Amino acid sequence: MTTALMQELNARALELGVPFSAHLDVTYRCNERCVHCYLDHDDHGEMTLSELKNLLDQLAEAGVFFLTLSGGEVLMRMDFFDILRYARELRFNVKMKTNAFMVREKEADLIRELGVQSVQISIYSHRPEIHDGITKLPGSLKRSVAAIRLLKSRGVNVTMANVLMRQNLHDYAGVRALAKELCVEVTTDPTITPKMDGDRGVLGLGIRDSQLNGIFHDSQFVGNVDEFCAQPAALDDAALDGLPCSAGHTYCYISPYGDVYPCVQFPLACGNVRKEKFLDIWRHSKQINEVRSIRARDLPTCSACTHLGSCTRCPGLAFMEGNMRGPSSLDCEKSFARTGIPSANMLARMASKAAIHDSAAHPSSFSSLIQITTART
């Protein structure tokens, strides 16, 4: 679809309150153990084929058109192609995410036969020792690349997804060269997401500070550096009245256990399709309606930030920091790396650190401030 048509359809879906796109993880089980993964790979009672078919019926009734089937690794489910076939019978436009380790001739044929719109495959490096070191599965790069060749030979659209972290920071040019050789698109993203349970330990794998600045000023990564790193535009009402993103507005995420969330990166539980109808959750969930109520001007810190109109702020990442109306520190760092201009959040933190340092250097003044404050209360 053309960009203009997509924008028109999204605008219409937003106006009608339709979940135009849905992301459904059919399992969290996986044959890889990627060092940065945010999921718990144990099976805690994923939905059955019957339950998933019923859910797909409900999603179709609700107006979902774009459906992403993902995991975990989708092919860990022996009934995955039954799920896929049913989704296509309901005329969903299906995108599939897989590490492709288990895609052989038979699977490639079925993916083509069932009319999957595109397949996204994660490739972390063009060097086996780095890619396999990240996935913890020996031979995974070789098998994934072989699957890409199989799918391409059948005319399937394939995109390579390259998540950047410390282990593969210097390899994105090699991944792009591999994508060119294979005649596929590639997306590169330096975002590492906290675990679904809130554990932020994996964030230590992310690229920070000068390294982030370096890749944001590399034309191989961003294309037009001047355009990508342009100074932010002045704030206006359009920016202040804008939606933070499509999460909960025209898009939602559903876990293998039936939990409904605004987005895969926004673990705010809004209901469960094993207990309620999807449409009831979509229309009436207190949590999802709270998400929908938020506009950029409602963000205490970000609404006054120079970067508001150009920031990639993720409300889900902000939520995992403790406040869905707060800033996402990771996105603040990206804005700073692009432009060299500190965000309002960064300035506030610097001011707070300076105040603490000043109070430590002048304890008597700090004690006096405490006494004055106490006296006034």
Tab-separated table of C-alpha atoms in Angstrom:
chain	number	residue	atom	x	y	z
A	1	MET	CA	0.000	0.000	0.000
A	2	THR	CA	1.126	3.552	-0.666
A	3	THR	CA	2.088	5.771	2.259
A	4	ALA	CA	-0.784	8.163	1.499
A	5	LEU	CA	-3.349	5.349	1.482
A	6	MET	CA	-1.965	3.935	4.740
A	7	GLN	CA	-2.200	7.347	6.392
A	8	GLU	CA	-5.774	7.709	5.187
A	9	LEU	CA	-6.752	4.249	6.453
A	10	ASN	CA	-5.068	4.836	9.815
A	11	ALA	CA	-6.813	8.180	10.197
A	12	ARG	CA	-10.160	6.562	9.418
A	13	ALA	CA	-9.502	3.701	11.863
A	14	LEU	CA	-8.591	6.227	14.560
A	15	GLU	CA	-11.786	8.163	13.902
A	16	LEU	CA	-13.901	5.005	14.140
A	17	GLY	CA	-12.035	3.512	17.090
A	18	VAL	CA	-10.992	0.451	15.083
A	19	PRO	CA	-7.929	-1.672	15.993
A	20	PHE	CA	-6.475	-1.554	12.497
A	21	SER	CA	-3.374	-3.572	13.444
A	22	ALA	CA	-2.760	-6.295	16.002
A	23	HIS	CA	0.361	-8.138	17.093
A	24	LEU	CA	-0.259	-11.661	18.371
A	25	ASP	CA	2.457	-13.732	19.977
A	26	VAL	CA	1.377	-17.354	19.584
A	27	THR	CA	4.097	-18.630	21.937
A	28	TYR	CA	6.972	-17.401	24.087
A	29	ARG	CA	8.869	-20.655	23.598
A	30	CYS	CA	12.003	-20.301	21.508
A	31	ASN	CA	14.929	-22.385	20.299
A	32	GLU	CA	17.238	-19.382	20.667
A	33	ARG	CA	18.256	-17.649	23.894
A	34	CYS	CA	19.157	-14.188	22.653
A	35	VAL	CA	21.082	-12.259	25.296
A	36	HIS	CA	18.849	-9.179	24.944
A	37	CYS	CA	15.453	-10.910	24.781
A	38	TYR	CA	12.700	-9.469	26.991
A	39	LEU	CA	10.600	-12.656	27.230
A	40	ASP	CA	10.234	-15.556	29.643
A	41	HIS	CA	10.509	-18.600	27.358
A	42	ASP	CA	8.754	-21.062	29.656
A	43	ASP	CA	5.221	-22.048	28.683
A	44	HIS	CA	2.778	-20.925	31.378
A	45	GLY	CA	-0.323	-22.151	29.548
A	46	GLU	CA	-0.456	-20.621	26.098
A	47	MET	CA	-3.749	-20.508	24.209
A	48	THR	CA	-4.851	-23.639	22.373
A	49	LEU	CA	-5.518	-23.765	18.641
A	50	SER	CA	-9.247	-23.582	19.343
A	51	GLU	CA	-8.809	-20.517	21.552
A	52	LEU	CA	-6.612	-18.831	18.971
A	53	LYS	CA	-9.120	-19.451	16.190
A	54	ASN	CA	-11.845	-17.950	18.353
A	55	LEU	CA	-9.624	-14.945	19.031
A	56	LEU	CA	-8.908	-14.506	15.320
A	57	ASP	CA	-12.666	-14.512	14.681
A	58	GLN	CA	-13.027	-11.751	17.266
A	59	LEU	CA	-10.167	-9.708	15.807
A	60	ALA	CA	-11.718	-9.943	12.345
A	61	GLU	CA	-15.069	-8.816	13.742
A	62	ALA	CA	-13.365	-5.883	15.478
A	63	GLY	CA	-11.899	-4.674	12.179
A	64	VAL	CA	-8.275	-5.764	12.450
A	65	PHE	CA	-6.675	-5.845	9.005
A	66	PHE	CA	-2.929	-6.069	9.618
A	67	LEU	CA	-1.961	-9.044	11.786
A	68	THR	CA	1.574	-9.801	12.961
A	69	LEU	CA	2.179	-13.388	14.108
A	70	SER	CA	5.245	-13.655	16.284
A	71	GLY	CA	6.803	-15.236	19.372
A	72	GLY	CA	9.082	-16.533	20.871
A	73	GLU	CA	9.646	-18.585	17.788
A	74	VAL	CA	6.355	-19.225	15.989
A	75	LEU	CA	7.507	-22.549	14.553
A	76	MET	CA	7.935	-23.972	18.047
A	77	ARG	CA	4.175	-24.531	17.791
A	78	MET	CA	3.463	-27.688	15.822
A	79	ASP	CA	0.110	-26.170	14.829
A	80	PHE	CA	1.516	-22.847	13.612
A	81	PHE	CA	0.538	-23.397	9.981
A	82	ASP	CA	-3.008	-24.227	11.117
A	83	ILE	CA	-3.079	-20.841	12.855
A	84	LEU	CA	-1.616	-19.111	9.811
A	85	ARG	CA	-4.010	-20.828	7.417
A	86	TYR	CA	-7.022	-19.801	9.493
A	87	ALA	CA	-5.775	-16.207	9.684
A	88	ARG	CA	-5.486	-16.068	5.901
A	89	GLU	CA	-8.948	-17.602	5.483
A	90	LEU	CA	-10.203	-14.617	7.491
A	91	ARG	CA	-8.384	-12.351	5.012
A	92	PHE	CA	-5.915	-10.831	7.450
A	93	ASN	CA	-2.865	-9.229	5.880
A	94	VAL	CA	-0.291	-11.320	7.749
A	95	LYS	CA	3.259	-10.440	8.653
A	96	MET	CA	5.312	-13.186	10.247
A	97	LYS	CA	8.297	-12.820	12.581
A	98	THR	CA	10.654	-15.771	12.924
A	99	ASN	CA	14.320	-16.567	13.449
A	100	ALA	CA	13.818	-18.975	10.498
A	101	PHE	CA	16.050	-21.653	12.012
A	102	MET	CA	13.357	-24.237	11.285
A	103	VAL	CA	12.362	-22.949	7.840
A	104	ARG	CA	13.211	-25.596	5.257
A	105	GLU	CA	11.734	-26.353	1.816
A	106	LYS	CA	8.354	-27.483	3.176
A	107	GLU	CA	7.921	-24.466	5.464
A	108	ALA	CA	9.037	-22.019	2.761
A	109	ASP	CA	6.498	-23.544	0.363
A	110	LEU	CA	3.687	-23.171	2.911
A	111	ILE	CA	4.590	-19.571	3.710
A	112	ARG	CA	4.419	-18.759	0.022
A	113	GLU	CA	1.266	-20.829	-0.562
A	114	LEU	CA	-0.600	-19.161	2.302
A	115	GLY	CA	0.226	-15.675	1.067
A	116	VAL	CA	2.178	-14.203	3.963
A	117	GLN	CA	2.704	-10.524	3.157
A	118	SER	CA	6.226	-10.397	4.610
A	119	VAL	CA	8.590	-12.314	6.846
A	120	GLN	CA	10.896	-10.568	9.308
A	121	ILE	CA	14.040	-12.435	10.330
A	122	SER	CA	16.504	-11.199	12.941
A	123	ILE	CA	20.132	-11.104	11.824
A	124	TYR	CA	22.558	-9.680	14.372
A	125	SER	CA	25.803	-9.982	12.432
A	126	HIS	CA	27.214	-11.292	9.169
A	127	ARG	CA	29.801	-13.160	11.256
A	128	PRO	CA	28.666	-16.481	12.778
A	129	GLU	CA	30.719	-16.074	15.952
A	130	ILE	CA	28.897	-12.815	16.761
A	131	HIS	CA	25.376	-13.715	15.589
A	132	ASP	CA	25.475	-17.181	17.174
A	133	GLY	CA	27.053	-15.671	20.291
A	134	ILE	CA	23.997	-13.443	20.686
A	135	THR	CA	21.402	-16.159	19.926
A	136	LYS	CA	23.252	-18.827	21.937
A	137	LEU	CA	22.322	-21.308	19.204
A	138	PRO	CA	25.281	-22.689	17.187
A	139	GLY	CA	24.682	-22.624	13.454
A	140	SER	CA	21.806	-20.142	13.730
A	141	LEU	CA	23.239	-17.601	11.272
A	142	LYS	CA	23.865	-20.267	8.643
A	143	ARG	CA	20.351	-21.663	9.006
A	144	SER	CA	18.665	-18.233	9.015
A	145	VAL	CA	20.522	-17.078	5.905
A	146	ALA	CA	19.687	-20.347	4.138
A	147	ALA	CA	16.013	-19.767	4.999
A	148	ILE	CA	16.162	-16.243	3.572
A	149	ARG	CA	17.461	-17.687	0.307
A	150	LEU	CA	14.666	-20.291	0.262
A	151	LEU	CA	11.983	-17.681	0.889
A	152	LYS	CA	13.391	-15.267	-1.670
A	153	SER	CA	13.507	-18.027	-4.279
A	154	ARG	CA	9.752	-18.390	-3.798
A	155	GLY	CA	9.057	-14.679	-4.132
A	156	VAL	CA	8.357	-14.038	-0.452
A	157	ASN	CA	9.087	-10.529	0.852
A	158	VAL	CA	11.788	-10.758	3.513
A	159	THR	CA	13.133	-8.091	5.860
A	160	MET	CA	16.199	-8.564	8.019
A	161	ALA	CA	15.891	-6.966	11.478
A	162	ASN	CA	19.207	-5.918	13.010
A	163	VAL	CA	19.086	-4.935	16.688
A	164	LEU	CA	22.278	-3.127	17.630
A	165	MET	CA	23.992	-3.689	20.965
A	166	ARG	CA	27.526	-3.683	22.294
A	167	GLN	CA	28.292	-7.145	20.918
A	168	ASN	CA	27.515	-6.258	17.299
A	169	LEU	CA	27.943	-2.484	17.242
A	170	HIS	CA	30.614	-2.508	14.561
A	171	ASP	CA	28.840	-5.049	12.368
A	172	TYR	CA	25.860	-3.177	10.961
A	173	ALA	CA	27.682	-2.323	7.735
A	174	GLY	CA	28.359	-6.036	7.246
A	175	VAL	CA	24.688	-6.867	7.867
A	176	ARG	CA	23.650	-4.255	5.310
A	177	ALA	CA	26.068	-5.742	2.797
A	178	LEU	CA	24.599	-9.192	3.466
A	179	ALA	CA	21.075	-7.812	2.939
A	180	LYS	CA	22.157	-6.311	-0.365
A	181	GLU	CA	23.657	-9.642	-1.436
A	182	LEU	CA	20.409	-11.426	-0.531
A	183	CYS	CA	18.251	-8.704	-2.164
A	184	VAL	CA	16.232	-8.034	0.990
A	185	GLU	CA	15.416	-4.953	3.030
A	186	VAL	CA	17.083	-4.401	6.409
A	187	THR	CA	16.044	-2.375	9.444
A	188	THR	CA	18.563	-1.397	12.115
A	189	ASP	CA	17.480	-0.378	15.611
A	190	PRO	CA	19.608	0.412	18.690
A	191	THR	CA	16.683	-0.060	21.097
A	192	ILE	CA	17.074	-2.653	23.843
A	193	THR	CA	13.803	-3.246	25.690
A	194	PRO	CA	13.455	-4.094	29.417
A	195	LYS	CA	12.057	-7.529	30.188
A	196	MET	CA	8.283	-7.918	30.359
A	197	ASP	CA	8.572	-8.487	34.130
A	198	GLY	CA	10.254	-5.085	34.553
A	199	ASP	CA	13.851	-6.347	34.844
A	200	ARG	CA	16.058	-3.622	33.357
A	201	GLY	CA	19.326	-5.570	33.546
A	202	VAL	CA	19.395	-6.195	29.784
A	203	LEU	CA	19.633	-2.435	29.167
A	204	GLY	CA	23.325	-2.724	29.995
A	205	LEU	CA	23.752	-4.351	26.582
A	206	GLY	CA	22.624	-1.170	24.835
A	207	ILE	CA	24.677	1.401	22.951
A	208	ARG	CA	25.061	4.654	24.846
A	209	ASP	CA	26.578	8.131	24.697
A	210	SER	CA	29.364	8.662	22.158
A	211	GLN	CA	28.763	5.322	20.434
A	212	LEU	CA	25.119	6.225	19.846
A	213	ASN	CA	26.190	9.637	18.598
A	214	GLY	CA	28.593	7.943	16.203
A	215	ILE	CA	26.034	5.706	14.511
A	216	PHE	CA	23.479	8.539	14.315
A	217	HIS	CA	26.032	10.533	12.321
A	218	ASP	CA	26.904	7.648	10.011
A	219	SER	CA	25.216	7.893	6.617
A	220	GLN	CA	25.325	4.086	6.259
A	221	PHE	CA	22.960	3.905	9.215
A	222	VAL	CA	20.712	6.970	8.870
A	223	GLY	CA	21.029	7.997	5.237
A	224	ASN	CA	20.894	11.808	5.116
A	225	VAL	CA	22.762	12.823	8.280
A	226	ASP	CA	21.835	16.523	8.044
A	227	GLU	CA	18.158	15.670	7.830
A	228	PHE	CA	18.256	12.982	10.524
A	229	CYS	CA	20.213	15.158	12.952
A	230	ALA	CA	18.410	18.434	12.177
A	231	GLN	CA	17.620	20.776	15.053
A	232	PRO	CA	14.085	20.274	16.414
A	233	ALA	CA	11.331	22.565	15.177
A	234	ALA	CA	9.575	25.024	17.465
A	235	LEU	CA	6.650	23.593	19.435
A	236	ASP	CA	3.150	24.299	18.167
A	237	ASP	CA	-0.411	23.224	18.993
A	238	ALA	CA	-0.294	20.396	16.453
A	239	ALA	CA	2.620	18.817	18.307
A	240	LEU	CA	1.030	19.388	21.723
A	241	ASP	CA	-2.297	17.892	20.643
A	242	GLY	CA	-0.684	14.920	18.939
A	243	LEU	CA	-0.955	11.291	20.025
A	244	PRO	CA	2.167	9.771	21.577
A	245	CYS	CA	1.865	6.773	19.195
A	246	SER	CA	-0.666	4.279	17.812
A	247	ALA	CA	-0.583	2.025	20.907
A	248	GLY	CA	-4.124	1.548	22.179
A	249	HIS	CA	-5.517	3.770	19.427
A	250	THR	CA	-5.291	1.706	16.237
A	251	TYR	CA	-2.904	-1.004	17.443
A	252	CYS	CA	-2.702	-3.556	20.244
A	253	TYR	CA	-0.716	-6.565	21.394
A	254	ILE	CA	-1.975	-9.929	22.656
A	255	SER	CA	0.203	-12.405	24.531
A	256	PRO	CA	0.125	-16.222	24.141
A	257	TYR	CA	-1.876	-16.297	27.378
A	258	GLY	CA	-4.612	-13.973	26.120
A	259	ASP	CA	-3.496	-10.807	27.883
A	260	VAL	CA	-4.239	-7.632	25.918
A	261	TYR	CA	-1.774	-4.726	26.047
A	262	PRO	CA	-1.576	-1.385	24.204
A	263	CYS	CA	1.688	-2.527	22.585
A	264	VAL	CA	4.298	-5.263	22.790
A	265	GLN	CA	6.585	-2.699	24.481
A	266	PHE	CA	3.828	-1.422	26.789
A	267	PRO	CA	3.133	-4.134	29.417
A	268	LEU	CA	0.048	-2.505	30.914
A	269	ALA	CA	-2.474	-5.346	31.213
A	270	CYS	CA	-5.872	-4.182	29.917
A	271	GLY	CA	-7.815	-7.439	30.048
A	272	ASN	CA	-7.687	-11.081	29.007
A	273	VAL	CA	-9.540	-12.642	26.068
A	274	ARG	CA	-9.988	-15.863	28.011
A	275	LYS	CA	-12.261	-13.940	30.391
A	276	GLU	CA	-13.756	-11.197	28.196
A	277	LYS	CA	-14.541	-10.566	24.556
A	278	PHE	CA	-11.790	-8.728	22.710
A	279	LEU	CA	-14.126	-5.915	21.650
A	280	ASP	CA	-15.257	-5.369	25.243
A	281	ILE	CA	-11.628	-4.966	26.284
A	282	TRP	CA	-10.841	-2.722	23.315
A	283	ARG	CA	-13.806	-0.438	23.935
A	284	HIS	CA	-14.247	-0.466	27.692
A	285	SER	CA	-10.961	-1.311	29.433
A	286	LYS	CA	-10.173	1.376	32.019
A	287	GLN	CA	-6.469	0.997	31.344
A	288	ILE	CA	-6.634	1.242	27.570
A	289	ASN	CA	-8.971	4.235	27.764
A	290	GLU	CA	-6.529	5.966	30.076
A	291	VAL	CA	-3.799	5.431	27.484
A	292	ARG	CA	-6.091	6.880	24.803
A	293	SER	CA	-6.813	9.973	26.873
A	294	ILE	CA	-3.190	11.131	26.922
A	295	ARG	CA	-2.002	13.829	24.542
A	296	ALA	CA	1.479	15.273	24.262
A	297	ARG	CA	0.433	18.362	26.223
A	298	ASP	CA	-0.509	16.090	29.155
A	299	LEU	CA	3.097	14.981	29.638
A	300	PRO	CA	4.483	17.065	32.543
A	301	THR	CA	8.125	16.967	31.448
A	302	CYS	CA	7.964	16.239	27.733
A	303	SER	CA	5.334	18.874	26.875
A	304	ALA	CA	7.916	21.575	27.581
A	305	CYS	CA	10.773	19.778	25.843
A	306	THR	CA	12.467	21.130	22.728
A	307	HIS	CA	12.379	17.640	21.208
A	308	LEU	CA	8.635	17.026	21.582
A	309	GLY	CA	7.855	17.190	17.867
A	310	SER	CA	10.719	14.946	16.732
A	311	CYS	CA	11.372	12.615	19.679
A	312	THR	CA	10.722	8.887	19.306
A	313	ARG	CA	9.411	8.754	22.893
A	314	CYS	CA	7.820	5.388	23.610
A	315	PRO	CA	5.056	5.548	26.245
A	316	GLY	CA	5.641	1.859	26.939
A	317	LEU	CA	9.282	2.444	27.822
A	318	ALA	CA	8.183	5.412	29.941
A	319	PHE	CA	5.669	3.128	31.676
A	320	MET	CA	8.430	0.627	32.433
A	321	GLU	CA	10.417	3.472	33.992
A	322	GLY	CA	7.464	4.058	36.304
A	323	ASN	CA	5.137	6.564	34.630
A	324	MET	CA	3.374	6.358	31.261
A	325	ARG	CA	3.127	10.150	31.295
A	326	GLY	CA	6.797	10.547	32.023
A	327	PRO	CA	9.811	10.651	29.734
A	328	SER	CA	11.561	7.630	28.277
A	329	SER	CA	15.206	8.114	29.215
A	330	LEU	CA	16.367	5.889	26.357
A	331	ASP	CA	14.559	8.105	23.852
A	332	CYS	CA	15.933	11.227	25.524
A	333	GLU	CA	19.412	9.836	24.934
A	334	LYS	CA	18.586	9.231	21.269
A	335	SER	CA	17.376	12.807	20.793
A	336	PHE	CA	20.527	14.129	22.439
A	337	ALA	CA	22.742	11.840	20.338
A	338	ARG	CA	21.047	13.109	17.159
A	339	THR	CA	21.071	16.829	17.870
A	340	GLY	CA	23.475	17.536	20.728
A	341	ILE	CA	20.627	19.290	22.578
A	342	PRO	CA	19.761	17.913	26.039
A	343	SER	CA	16.100	17.016	26.590
A	344	ALA	CA	14.010	18.613	29.342
A	345	ASN	CA	14.334	15.349	31.263
A	346	MET	CA	18.128	15.387	30.976
A	347	LEU	CA	18.286	19.047	32.068
A	348	ALA	CA	16.093	18.285	35.087
A	349	ARG	CA	18.319	15.373	36.069
A	350	MET	CA	21.454	17.478	35.697
A	351	ALA	CA	19.885	20.187	37.865
A	352	SER	CA	18.926	17.582	40.481
A	353	LYS	CA	22.460	16.164	40.569
A	354	ALA	CA	23.905	19.671	40.858
A	355	ALA	CA	21.577	20.445	43.777
A	356	ILE	CA	22.589	17.230	45.566
A	357	HIS	CA	26.261	18.002	44.962
A	358	ASP	CA	25.759	21.556	46.237
A	359	SER	CA	23.949	20.374	49.364
A	360	ALA	CA	26.746	17.892	50.064
A	361	ALA	CA	29.329	20.658	49.646
A	362	HIS	CA	27.359	23.030	51.898
A	363	PRO	CA	25.659	20.820	54.517
A	364	SER	CA	24.866	23.730	56.844
A	365	SER	CA	22.885	25.452	54.111
A	366	PHE	CA	21.052	22.182	53.396
A	367	SER	CA	20.266	21.740	57.100
A	368	SER	CA	18.920	25.286	57.254
A	369	LEU	CA	16.694	24.554	54.253
A	370	ILE	CA	15.348	21.444	55.987
A	371	GLN	CA	14.610	23.456	59.155
A	372	ILE	CA	12.823	26.193	57.221
A	373	THR	CA	10.746	23.651	55.279
A	374	THR	CA	9.834	21.774	58.463
A	375	ALA	CA	8.846	24.981	60.225
A	376	ARG	CA	6.512	25.910	57.377
A	377	THR	CA	4.726	22.549	57.544
